[in-house]
Short mmCIF file of C-alpha atoms and ligand atoms in Angstrom, two decimals:
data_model
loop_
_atom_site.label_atom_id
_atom_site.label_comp_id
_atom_site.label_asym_id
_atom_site.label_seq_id
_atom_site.Cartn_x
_atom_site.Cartn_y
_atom_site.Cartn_z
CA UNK A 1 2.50 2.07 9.59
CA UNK A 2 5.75 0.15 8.93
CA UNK A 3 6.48 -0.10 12.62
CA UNK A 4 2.74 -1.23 13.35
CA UNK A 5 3.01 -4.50 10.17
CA UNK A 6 6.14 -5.38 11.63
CA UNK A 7 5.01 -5.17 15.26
CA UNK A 8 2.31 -6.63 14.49
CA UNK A 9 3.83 -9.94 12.53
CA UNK A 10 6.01 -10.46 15.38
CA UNK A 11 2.91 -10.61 18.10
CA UNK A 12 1.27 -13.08 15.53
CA UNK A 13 3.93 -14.83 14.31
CA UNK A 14 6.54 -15.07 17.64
CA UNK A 15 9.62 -14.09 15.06
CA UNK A 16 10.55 -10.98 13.18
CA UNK A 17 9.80 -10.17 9.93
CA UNK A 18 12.45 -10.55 7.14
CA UNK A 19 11.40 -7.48 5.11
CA UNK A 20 8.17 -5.37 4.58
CA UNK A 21 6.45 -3.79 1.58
CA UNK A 22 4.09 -0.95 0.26
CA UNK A 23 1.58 -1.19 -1.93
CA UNK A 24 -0.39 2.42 -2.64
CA UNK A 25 -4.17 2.85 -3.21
CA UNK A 26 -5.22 5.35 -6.38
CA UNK A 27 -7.23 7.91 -7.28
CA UNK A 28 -8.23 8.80 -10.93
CA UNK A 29 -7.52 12.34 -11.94
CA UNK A 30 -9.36 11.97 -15.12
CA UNK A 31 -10.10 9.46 -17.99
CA UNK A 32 -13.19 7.21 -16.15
CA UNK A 33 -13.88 3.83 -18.14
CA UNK A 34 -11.41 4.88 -20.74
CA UNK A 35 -8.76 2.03 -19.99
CA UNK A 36 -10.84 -0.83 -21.81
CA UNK A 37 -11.49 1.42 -24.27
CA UNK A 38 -7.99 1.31 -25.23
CA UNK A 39 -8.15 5.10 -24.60
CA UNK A 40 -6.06 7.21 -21.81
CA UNK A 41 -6.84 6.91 -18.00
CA UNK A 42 -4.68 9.96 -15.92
CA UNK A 43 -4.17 8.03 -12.06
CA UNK A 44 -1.93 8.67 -9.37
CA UNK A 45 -0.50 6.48 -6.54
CA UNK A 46 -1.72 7.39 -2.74
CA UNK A 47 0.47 7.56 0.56
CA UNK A 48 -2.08 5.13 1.76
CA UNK A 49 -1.85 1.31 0.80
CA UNK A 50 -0.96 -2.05 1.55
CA UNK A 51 1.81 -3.08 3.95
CA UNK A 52 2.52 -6.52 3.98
CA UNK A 53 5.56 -7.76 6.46
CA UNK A 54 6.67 -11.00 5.22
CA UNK A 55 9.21 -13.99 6.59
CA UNK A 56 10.16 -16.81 4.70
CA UNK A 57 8.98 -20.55 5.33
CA UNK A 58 11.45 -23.43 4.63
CA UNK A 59 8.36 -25.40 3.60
CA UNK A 60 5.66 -24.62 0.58
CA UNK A 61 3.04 -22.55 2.77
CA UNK A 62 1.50 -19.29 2.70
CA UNK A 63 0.38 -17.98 5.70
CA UNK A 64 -2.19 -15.00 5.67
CA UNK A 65 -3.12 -12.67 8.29
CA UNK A 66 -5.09 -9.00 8.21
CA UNK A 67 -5.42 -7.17 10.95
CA UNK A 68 -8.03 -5.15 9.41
CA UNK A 69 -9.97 -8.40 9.03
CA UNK A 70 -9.33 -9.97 12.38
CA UNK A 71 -12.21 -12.54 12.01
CA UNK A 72 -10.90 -13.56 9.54
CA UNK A 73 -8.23 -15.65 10.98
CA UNK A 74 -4.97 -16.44 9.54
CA UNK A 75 -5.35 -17.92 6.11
CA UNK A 76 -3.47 -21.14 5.62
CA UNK A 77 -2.54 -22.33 2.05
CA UNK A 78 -0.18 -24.87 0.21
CA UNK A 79 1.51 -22.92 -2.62
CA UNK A 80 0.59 -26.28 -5.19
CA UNK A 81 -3.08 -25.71 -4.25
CA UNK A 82 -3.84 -22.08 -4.98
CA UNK A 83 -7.51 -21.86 -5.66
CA UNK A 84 -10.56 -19.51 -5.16
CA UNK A 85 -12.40 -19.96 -1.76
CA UNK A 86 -14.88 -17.42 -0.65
CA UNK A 87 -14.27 -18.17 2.71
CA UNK A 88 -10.46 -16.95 2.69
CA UNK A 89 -12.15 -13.28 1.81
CA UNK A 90 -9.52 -10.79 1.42
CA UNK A 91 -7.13 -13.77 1.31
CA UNK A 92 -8.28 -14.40 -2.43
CA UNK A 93 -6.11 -11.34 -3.39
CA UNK A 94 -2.59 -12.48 -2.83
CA UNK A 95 -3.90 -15.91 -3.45
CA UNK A 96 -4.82 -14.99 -6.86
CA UNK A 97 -1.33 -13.16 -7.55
CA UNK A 98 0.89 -16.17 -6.29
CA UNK A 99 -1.38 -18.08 -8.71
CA UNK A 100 -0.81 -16.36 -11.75
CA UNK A 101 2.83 -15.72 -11.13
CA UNK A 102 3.38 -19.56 -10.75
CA UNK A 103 1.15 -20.06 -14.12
CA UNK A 104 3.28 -17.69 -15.55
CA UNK A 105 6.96 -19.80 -14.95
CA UNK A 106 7.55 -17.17 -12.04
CA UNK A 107 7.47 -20.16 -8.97
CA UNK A 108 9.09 -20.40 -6.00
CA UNK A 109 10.46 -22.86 -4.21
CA UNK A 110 8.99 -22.32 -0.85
CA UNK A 111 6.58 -19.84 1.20
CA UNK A 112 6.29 -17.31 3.32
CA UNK A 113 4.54 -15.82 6.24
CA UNK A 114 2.67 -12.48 5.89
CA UNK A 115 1.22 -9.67 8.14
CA UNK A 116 -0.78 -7.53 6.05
CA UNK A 117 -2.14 -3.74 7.17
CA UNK A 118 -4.14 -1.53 4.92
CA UNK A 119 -5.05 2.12 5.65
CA UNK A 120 -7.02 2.62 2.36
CA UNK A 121 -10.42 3.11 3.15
CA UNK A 122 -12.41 -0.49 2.41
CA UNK A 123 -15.24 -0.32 -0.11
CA UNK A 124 -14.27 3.22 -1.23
CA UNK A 125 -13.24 2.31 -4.83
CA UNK A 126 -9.99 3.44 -3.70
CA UNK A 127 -8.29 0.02 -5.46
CA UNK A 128 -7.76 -1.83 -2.00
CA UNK A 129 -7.66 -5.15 -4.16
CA UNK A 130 -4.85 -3.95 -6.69
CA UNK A 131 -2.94 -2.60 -3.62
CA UNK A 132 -3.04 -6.28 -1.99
CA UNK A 133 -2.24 -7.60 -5.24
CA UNK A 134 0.96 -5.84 -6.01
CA UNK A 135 1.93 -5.87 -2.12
CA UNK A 136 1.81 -9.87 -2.76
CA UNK A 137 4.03 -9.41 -6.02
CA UNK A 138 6.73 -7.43 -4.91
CA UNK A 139 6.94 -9.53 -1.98
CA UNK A 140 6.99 -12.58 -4.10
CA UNK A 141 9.73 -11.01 -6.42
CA UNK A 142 11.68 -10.28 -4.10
CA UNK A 143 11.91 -13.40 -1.73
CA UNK A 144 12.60 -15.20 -4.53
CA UNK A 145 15.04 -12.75 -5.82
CA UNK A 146 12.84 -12.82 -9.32
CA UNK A 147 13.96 -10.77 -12.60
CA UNK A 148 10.95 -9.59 -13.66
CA UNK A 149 9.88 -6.13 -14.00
CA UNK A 150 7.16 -3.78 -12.68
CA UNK A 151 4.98 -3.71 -15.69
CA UNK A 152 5.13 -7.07 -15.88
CA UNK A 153 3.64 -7.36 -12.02
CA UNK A 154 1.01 -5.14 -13.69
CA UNK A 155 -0.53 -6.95 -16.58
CA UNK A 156 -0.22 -10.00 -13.74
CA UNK A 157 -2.18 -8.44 -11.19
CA UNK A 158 -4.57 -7.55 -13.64
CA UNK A 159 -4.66 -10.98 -15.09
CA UNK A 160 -5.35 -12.30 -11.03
CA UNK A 161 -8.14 -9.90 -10.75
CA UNK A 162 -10.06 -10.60 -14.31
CA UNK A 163 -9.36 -14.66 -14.04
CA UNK A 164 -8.64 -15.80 -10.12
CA UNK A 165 -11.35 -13.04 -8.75
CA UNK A 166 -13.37 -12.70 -11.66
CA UNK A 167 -13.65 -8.93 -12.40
CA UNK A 168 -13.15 -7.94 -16.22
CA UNK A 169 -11.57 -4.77 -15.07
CA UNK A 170 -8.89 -2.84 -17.42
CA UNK A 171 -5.22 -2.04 -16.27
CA UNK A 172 -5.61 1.54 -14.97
CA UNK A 173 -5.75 0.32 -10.85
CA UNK A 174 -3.07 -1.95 -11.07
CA UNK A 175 -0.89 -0.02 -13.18
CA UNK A 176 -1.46 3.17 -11.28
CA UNK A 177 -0.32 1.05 -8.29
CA UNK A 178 2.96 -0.31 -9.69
CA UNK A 179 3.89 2.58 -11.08
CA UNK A 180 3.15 5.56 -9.08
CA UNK A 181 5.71 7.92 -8.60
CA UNK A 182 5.59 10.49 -5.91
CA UNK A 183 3.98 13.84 -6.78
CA UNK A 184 3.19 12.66 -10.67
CA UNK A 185 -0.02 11.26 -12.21
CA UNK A 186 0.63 9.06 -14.99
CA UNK A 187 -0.90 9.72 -18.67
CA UNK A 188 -1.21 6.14 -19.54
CA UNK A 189 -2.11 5.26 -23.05
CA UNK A 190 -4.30 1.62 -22.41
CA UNK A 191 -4.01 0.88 -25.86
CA UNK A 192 -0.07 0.86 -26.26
CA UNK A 193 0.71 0.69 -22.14
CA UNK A 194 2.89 4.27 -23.30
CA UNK A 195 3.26 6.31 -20.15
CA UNK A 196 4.59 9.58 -19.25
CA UNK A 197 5.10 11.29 -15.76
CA UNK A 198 3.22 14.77 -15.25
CA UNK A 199 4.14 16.51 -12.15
CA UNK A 200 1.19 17.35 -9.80
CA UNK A 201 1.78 21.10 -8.69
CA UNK A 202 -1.66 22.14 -7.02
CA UNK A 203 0.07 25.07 -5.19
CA UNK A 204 -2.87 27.05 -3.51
CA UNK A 205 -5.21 24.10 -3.92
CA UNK A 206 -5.16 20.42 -2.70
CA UNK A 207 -6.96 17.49 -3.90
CA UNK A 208 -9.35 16.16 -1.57
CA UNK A 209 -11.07 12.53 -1.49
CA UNK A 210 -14.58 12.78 -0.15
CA UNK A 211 -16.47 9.31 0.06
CA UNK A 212 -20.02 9.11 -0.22
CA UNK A 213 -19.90 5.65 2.63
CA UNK A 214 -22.58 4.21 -0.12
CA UNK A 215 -20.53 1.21 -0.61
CA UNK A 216 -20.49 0.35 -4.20
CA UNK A 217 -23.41 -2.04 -4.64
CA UNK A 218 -24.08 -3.74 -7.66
CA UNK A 219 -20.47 -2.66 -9.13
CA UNK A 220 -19.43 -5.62 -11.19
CA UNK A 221 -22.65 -6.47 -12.30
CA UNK A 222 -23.16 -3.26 -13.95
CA UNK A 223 -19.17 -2.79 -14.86
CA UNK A 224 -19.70 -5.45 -17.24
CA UNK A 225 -22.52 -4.02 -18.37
CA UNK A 226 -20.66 -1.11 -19.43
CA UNK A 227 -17.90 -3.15 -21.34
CA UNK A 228 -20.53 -5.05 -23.12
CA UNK A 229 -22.27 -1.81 -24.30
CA UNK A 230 -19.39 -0.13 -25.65
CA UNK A 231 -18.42 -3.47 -27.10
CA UNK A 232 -21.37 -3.73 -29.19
CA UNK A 233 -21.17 0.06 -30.38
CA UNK A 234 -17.50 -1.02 -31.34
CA UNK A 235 -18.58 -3.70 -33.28
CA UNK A 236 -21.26 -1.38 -35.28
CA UNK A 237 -18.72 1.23 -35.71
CA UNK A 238 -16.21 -1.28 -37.45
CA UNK A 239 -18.74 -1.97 -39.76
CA UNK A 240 -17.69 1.32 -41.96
CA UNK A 241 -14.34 2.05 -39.99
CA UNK A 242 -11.10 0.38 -39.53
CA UNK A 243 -10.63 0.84 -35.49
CA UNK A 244 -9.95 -1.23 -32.77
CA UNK A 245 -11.20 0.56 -29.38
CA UNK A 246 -13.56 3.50 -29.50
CA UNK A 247 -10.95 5.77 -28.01
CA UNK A 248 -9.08 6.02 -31.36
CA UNK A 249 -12.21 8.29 -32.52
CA UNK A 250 -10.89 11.77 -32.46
CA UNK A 251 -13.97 14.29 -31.97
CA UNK A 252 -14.21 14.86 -35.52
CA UNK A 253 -14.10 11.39 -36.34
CA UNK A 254 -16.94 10.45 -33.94
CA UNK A 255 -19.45 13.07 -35.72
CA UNK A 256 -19.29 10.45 -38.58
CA UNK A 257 -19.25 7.09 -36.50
CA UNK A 258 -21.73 8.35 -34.12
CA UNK A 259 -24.43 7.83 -37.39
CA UNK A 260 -23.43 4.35 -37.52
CA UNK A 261 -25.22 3.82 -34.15
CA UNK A 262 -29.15 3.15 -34.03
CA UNK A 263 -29.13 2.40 -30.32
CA UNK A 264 -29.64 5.16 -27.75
CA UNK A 265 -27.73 3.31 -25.31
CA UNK A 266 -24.78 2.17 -27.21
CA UNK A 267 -24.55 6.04 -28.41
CA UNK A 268 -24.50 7.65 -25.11
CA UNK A 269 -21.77 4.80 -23.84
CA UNK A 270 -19.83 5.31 -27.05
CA UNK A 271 -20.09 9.25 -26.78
CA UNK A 272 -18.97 9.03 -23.42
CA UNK A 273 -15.93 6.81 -23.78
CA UNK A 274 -14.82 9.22 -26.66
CA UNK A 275 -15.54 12.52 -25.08
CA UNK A 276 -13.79 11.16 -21.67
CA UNK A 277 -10.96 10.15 -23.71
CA UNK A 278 -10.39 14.10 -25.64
CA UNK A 279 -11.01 15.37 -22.21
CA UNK A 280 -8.21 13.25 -20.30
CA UNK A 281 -5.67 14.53 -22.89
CA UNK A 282 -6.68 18.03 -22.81
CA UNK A 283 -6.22 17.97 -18.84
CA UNK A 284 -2.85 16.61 -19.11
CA UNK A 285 -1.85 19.74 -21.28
CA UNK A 286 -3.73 22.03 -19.12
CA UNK A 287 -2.10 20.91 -15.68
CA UNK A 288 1.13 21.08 -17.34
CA UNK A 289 0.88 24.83 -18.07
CA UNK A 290 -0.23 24.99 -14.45
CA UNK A 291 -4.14 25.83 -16.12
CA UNK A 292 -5.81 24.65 -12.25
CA UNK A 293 -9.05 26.40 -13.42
CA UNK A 294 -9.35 24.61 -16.75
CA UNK A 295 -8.26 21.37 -15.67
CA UNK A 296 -11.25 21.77 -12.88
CA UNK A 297 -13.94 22.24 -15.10
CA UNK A 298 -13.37 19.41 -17.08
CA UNK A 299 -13.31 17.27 -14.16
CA UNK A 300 -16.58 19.01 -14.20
CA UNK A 301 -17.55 17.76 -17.37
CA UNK A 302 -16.22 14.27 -17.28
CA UNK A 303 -18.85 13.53 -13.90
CA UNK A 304 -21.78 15.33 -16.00
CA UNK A 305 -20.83 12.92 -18.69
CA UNK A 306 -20.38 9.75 -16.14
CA UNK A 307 -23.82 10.35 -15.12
CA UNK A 308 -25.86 11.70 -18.28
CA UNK A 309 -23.69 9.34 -20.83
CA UNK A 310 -22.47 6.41 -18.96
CA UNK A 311 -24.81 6.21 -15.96
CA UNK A 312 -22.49 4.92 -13.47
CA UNK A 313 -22.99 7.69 -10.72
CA UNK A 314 -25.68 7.11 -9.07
CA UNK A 315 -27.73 9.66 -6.23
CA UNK A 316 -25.17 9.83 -3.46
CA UNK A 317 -21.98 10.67 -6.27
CA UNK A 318 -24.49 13.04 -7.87
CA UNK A 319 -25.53 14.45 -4.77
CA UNK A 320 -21.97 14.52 -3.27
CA UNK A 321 -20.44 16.40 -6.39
CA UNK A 322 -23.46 18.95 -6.69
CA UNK A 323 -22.85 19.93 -3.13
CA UNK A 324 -18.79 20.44 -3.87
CA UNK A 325 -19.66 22.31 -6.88
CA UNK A 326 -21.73 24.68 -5.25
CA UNK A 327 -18.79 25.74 -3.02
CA UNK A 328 -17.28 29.02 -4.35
CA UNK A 329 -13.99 26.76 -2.86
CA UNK A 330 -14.24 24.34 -5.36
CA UNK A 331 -12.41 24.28 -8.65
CA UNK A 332 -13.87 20.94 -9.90
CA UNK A 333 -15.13 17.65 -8.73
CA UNK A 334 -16.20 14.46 -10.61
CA UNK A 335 -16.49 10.88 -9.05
CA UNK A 336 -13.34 8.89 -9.54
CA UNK A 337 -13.18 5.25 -10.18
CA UNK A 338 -16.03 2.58 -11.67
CA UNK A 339 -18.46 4.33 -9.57
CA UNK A 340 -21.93 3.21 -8.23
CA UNK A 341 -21.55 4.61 -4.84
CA UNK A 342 -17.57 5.03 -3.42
CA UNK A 343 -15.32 8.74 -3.67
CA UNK A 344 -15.55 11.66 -5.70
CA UNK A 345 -12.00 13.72 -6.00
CA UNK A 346 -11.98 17.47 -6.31
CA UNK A 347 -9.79 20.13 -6.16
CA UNK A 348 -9.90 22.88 -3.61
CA UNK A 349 -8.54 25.95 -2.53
CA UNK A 350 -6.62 25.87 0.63
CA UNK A 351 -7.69 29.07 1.75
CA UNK A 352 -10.72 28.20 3.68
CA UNK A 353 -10.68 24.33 3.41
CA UNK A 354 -12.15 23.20 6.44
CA UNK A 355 -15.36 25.85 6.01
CA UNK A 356 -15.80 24.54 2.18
CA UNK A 357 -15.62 20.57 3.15
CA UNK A 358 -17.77 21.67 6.38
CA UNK A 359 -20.43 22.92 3.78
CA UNK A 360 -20.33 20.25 0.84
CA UNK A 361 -20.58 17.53 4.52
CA UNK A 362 -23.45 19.27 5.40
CA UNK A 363 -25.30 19.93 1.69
CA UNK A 364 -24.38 16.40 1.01
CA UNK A 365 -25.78 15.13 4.61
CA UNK A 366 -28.85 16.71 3.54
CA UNK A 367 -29.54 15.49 1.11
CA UNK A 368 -28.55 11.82 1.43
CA UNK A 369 -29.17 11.47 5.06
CA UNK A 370 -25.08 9.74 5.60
CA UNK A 371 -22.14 11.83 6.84
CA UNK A 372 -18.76 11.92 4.27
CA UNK A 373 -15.53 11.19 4.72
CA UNK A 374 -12.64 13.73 3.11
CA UNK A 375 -9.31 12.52 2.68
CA UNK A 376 -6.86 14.83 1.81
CA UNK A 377 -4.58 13.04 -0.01
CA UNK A 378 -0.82 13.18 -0.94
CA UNK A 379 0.46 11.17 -3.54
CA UNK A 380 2.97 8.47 -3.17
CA UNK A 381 5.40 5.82 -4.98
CA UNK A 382 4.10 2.90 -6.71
CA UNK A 383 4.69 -0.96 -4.96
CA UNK A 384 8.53 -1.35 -3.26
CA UNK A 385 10.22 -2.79 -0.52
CA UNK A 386 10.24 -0.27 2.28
CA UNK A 387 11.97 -2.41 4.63
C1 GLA B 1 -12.36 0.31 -12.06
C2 GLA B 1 -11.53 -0.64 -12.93
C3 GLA B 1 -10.58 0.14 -13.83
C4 GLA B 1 -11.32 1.22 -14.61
C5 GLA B 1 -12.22 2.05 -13.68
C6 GLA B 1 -13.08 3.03 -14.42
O1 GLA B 1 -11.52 0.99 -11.16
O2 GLA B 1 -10.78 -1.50 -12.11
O3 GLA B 1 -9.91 -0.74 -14.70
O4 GLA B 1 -12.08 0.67 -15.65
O5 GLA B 1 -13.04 1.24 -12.88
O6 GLA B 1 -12.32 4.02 -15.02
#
């Protein structure tokens, strides 16, 4: 993939590249619409990503080109003009990052070329947009030989995506990109930004991504829908309890604060954000005593919850994890991400892993009438230079 960005900047551009970079893609282990309820989200970084091959300009232009959206063109922009166009598409992304990084005293003097290649599947929910957007910032830092740290790239990229793209997403994606370390999820506390490394040992079993290929209509829409909702139960739960994000319920707290809450729909969104929250914990301490089994069945638990509580899964996710967990091969699967359509993540045994995925294809084909994708995954390091 390294060879192919380079390659392929020197058949667009005529010249060589001065460096190129790797962005990952992630998948959520556990801990679904958690992060903007300042509770914990439990990601890892993918081997698949963002490369972006990049070669400085003497003057103040960007130059922009995807082969994955050849169409598209090359995107041509002046570094003082760096505003939203629907037109420039994917082009937005790295737009939006050079934006904020400049608004935030972190200019440059002068541009660059870029060659950008992306093996994460598009539309999958897979984070393609925080991948481009940390590509784009550990490009920028480093051209420009900038002292400013990872996290800090983080809460940026986040910042690009709720304010220059206009999603209100929380920090999980982006964080889970810039910080991914090989073989680890991260236990990421949203409310503090606290983070600890948990080694991934699946021994027997492997995680596998299967996508639905329902591309996730109606997404934002209904993601802000969400954040409203559990906004508004916040704000009736404050009125008898000191708290600043649902997650800081406990279980036994939330038997009290769930009284406070007259509203079916703010219960269920509430209920699930705290539940999701106990559950992401309790899997970190389970996969750290090597508990597979356990950790599986409350990725069980956190889909039934997605879809009864928080209604984000939607018929193909529903239909996609019912046919994994009917396979005897299957220790648990949930739908990873904001949902509406995109992947589900499960964990399988290796023994007999093509017959299993074979089966939930076919059950899910069935009943859904489109073929799946499976992925099986490894996981990677966060954003670097790899060139
Ligand atoms: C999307 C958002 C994340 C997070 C998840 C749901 O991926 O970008 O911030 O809210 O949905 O867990």
């Amino acid at each position: 993939m390294e060879e192919h960005t380079s390659k392929g900047f020197e058949a667009h551009y005529g010249m060589k590249p001065e460096a190129v970079y790797f962005a990952p893609g992630r998948v959520n282990l556990i801990g679904e619409h958690t992060d903007y309820n300042g509770g914990y989200v439990f990601p890892c970084a993918l081997t698949v990503g963002t490369y972006m091959a990049v070669r400085p300009r003497e003057d103040r232009q960007i130059r922009l080109y995807s082969d994955n959206f050849p169409d598209r063109g090359t995107v041509i922009v002046d570094l003082d003009r760096l505003v939203y166009d629907t037109a420039d598409d994917w082009a937005n992304y790295p737009k939006g990052m050079l934006a904020v990084l400049a608004e935030a005293g972190w200019g440059g003097a002068h541009g660059f070329d870029a060659f950008v290649h992306g093996n994460i599947p598009n539309g999958a929910g897979l984070s393609s947009s925080a991948s481009i957007e940390l590509v784009t910032g550990a490009a920028w830092k480093d051209l420009h030989g900038l002292d400013i740290d990872m996290l800090e790239l983080v809460r940026l990229a986040q910042k690009a995506e709720n304010e220059f793209i206009g999603v209100n997403c929380g920090i999980m994606d982006q964080f889970a990109i810039g910080m991914g370390r090989r073989d680890a999820a991260m236990l990421l506390d949203c409310a503090t930004l606290d983070y600890s490394y948990a080694p991934v040992e699946l021994r027997e079993k492997k995680l596998v991504i299967a996508n639905t290929n329902k591309r996730r209509g109606l997404a934002d829409s209904k993601y802000n829908e969400r954040r409203e909702e559990c906004e508004q139960a916040l704000q009736e739960i404050q009125k008898t309890k000191d708290i600043q994000h649902l997650c800081e319920l406990t279980l036994e707290e939330w038997e009290e604060a769930e009284k406070q809450l007259s509203d079916d729909t703010q219960l269920r969104r509430a209920r699930h954000a705290v539940t999701e929250n106990a559950r992401t914990i309790e899997a970190q301490k389970l996969l750290s005593r090597g508990d597979l089994e356990g950790f599986g069945q409350l990725m069980n638990a956190s889909h039934v919850s997605l879809r009864d509580d928080y209604e984000v899964t939607g018929e193909h996710l529903d239909a996609l994890a019912e046919a994994a967990w009917a396979q005897e091969g299957v220790i648990g699967s949930r739908m990873t991400g904001a949902g509406f359509g995109g992947c589900t993540v499960s964990l399988v045994e290796k023994k007999g892993l093509d017959d299993t995925l074979d089966a939930i294809a076919a059950a899910y084909q069935k009943a859904s009438g489109i073929k799946p994708d499976f992925y099986i995954v490894g996981i990677g390091d966060g954003a670097k230079r790899i060139k």
